[in-house]
Amino acid sequence: MNTILSLATALKSKWSARQKEIMYAYFTHGENQYKTAEELGIGQSSVNKALNTAKYYTYKTALRDASHFLIQDIEEDE
């Protein structure tokens, strides 16, 4: 669990202000790259590039795995 959270923290610490802005818009638009691009006035490919450069999908997977681990641990304790 600590390794997963350390990975997520390390990835997040490398994000630029622009990457954070793009990711925030991406979240608020239901993880839709086209709507995000439209709001920010950039191309969808720019949104995709920012997400990939920031390793967003690795970050998201790490948090999802941590959540699953915690839920499983709680269920086993019940």
Coordinates of C-alpha atoms in Angstrom, one line a residue:
M1 CA 0.0 0.0 0.0
N2 CA 2.8 2.4 0.9
T3 CA 4.5 1.7 -2.4
I4 CA 1.3 2.5 -4.4
L5 CA 0.7 5.8 -2.5
S6 CA 4.4 6.7 -2.9
L7 CA 4.1 6.2 -6.7
A8 CA 1.0 8.4 -6.9
T9 CA 2.7 11.1 -4.8
A10 CA 5.8 11.0 -6.9
L11 CA 3.8 11.3 -10.1
K12 CA 1.7 14.1 -8.8
S13 CA 4.7 16.1 -7.6
K14 CA 6.0 16.3 -11.2
W15 CA 2.8 17.9 -12.7
S16 CA 3.1 21.4 -14.1
A17 CA 0.5 24.0 -13.4
R18 CA -0.8 23.6 -17.0
Q19 CA -1.1 19.8 -16.6
K20 CA -3.0 20.4 -13.3
E21 CA -5.3 22.8 -15.1
I22 CA -6.0 20.3 -17.9
M23 CA -6.6 17.5 -15.5
Y24 CA -9.0 19.5 -13.4
A25 CA -11.0 20.4 -16.6
Y26 CA -10.8 16.8 -17.6
F27 CA -12.3 15.7 -14.3
T28 CA -15.1 18.3 -14.4
H29 CA -16.0 17.2 -17.9
G30 CA -16.5 13.5 -17.0
E31 CA -13.1 12.5 -18.3
N32 CA -14.0 13.6 -21.8
Q33 CA -11.0 14.8 -23.8
Y34 CA -13.1 16.6 -26.5
K35 CA -15.1 18.6 -24.0
T36 CA -12.0 19.5 -22.1
A37 CA -10.2 20.7 -25.2
E38 CA -13.2 22.8 -26.2
E39 CA -13.4 24.5 -22.8
L40 CA -9.7 25.2 -22.8
G41 CA -9.5 26.3 -26.4
I42 CA -7.0 23.6 -27.3
G43 CA -7.0 20.5 -29.5
Q44 CA -8.0 17.1 -28.1
S45 CA -4.5 15.9 -29.0
S46 CA -3.1 18.5 -26.6
V47 CA -5.3 17.2 -23.8
N48 CA -4.2 13.6 -24.6
K49 CA -0.5 14.6 -24.7
A50 CA -0.8 16.4 -21.3
L51 CA -2.5 13.4 -19.7
N52 CA 0.1 11.0 -21.1
T53 CA 3.1 13.2 -20.2
A54 CA 1.8 13.6 -16.7
K55 CA 1.3 9.8 -16.5
Y56 CA -2.3 10.5 -15.5
Y57 CA -3.5 7.0 -16.3
T58 CA -0.7 5.4 -14.2
Y59 CA -1.7 7.8 -11.3
K60 CA -5.4 6.9 -11.7
T61 CA -4.6 3.2 -11.7
A62 CA -2.5 3.5 -8.6
L63 CA -5.3 5.3 -6.7
R64 CA -7.8 2.8 -7.9
D65 CA -5.7 -0.1 -6.8
A66 CA -5.1 1.5 -3.4
S67 CA -8.9 2.0 -3.0
H68 CA -9.6 -1.6 -3.9
F69 CA -6.9 -2.8 -1.4
L70 CA -8.5 -0.7 1.4
I71 CA -12.0 -1.9 0.6
Q72 CA -10.9 -5.5 0.6
D73 CA -9.1 -5.0 3.9
I74 CA -12.2 -3.5 5.5
E75 CA -14.4 -6.3 4.2
E76 CA -12.0 -8.9 5.6
D77 CA -12.2 -7.2 9.0
E78 CA -16.0 -7.4 9.2

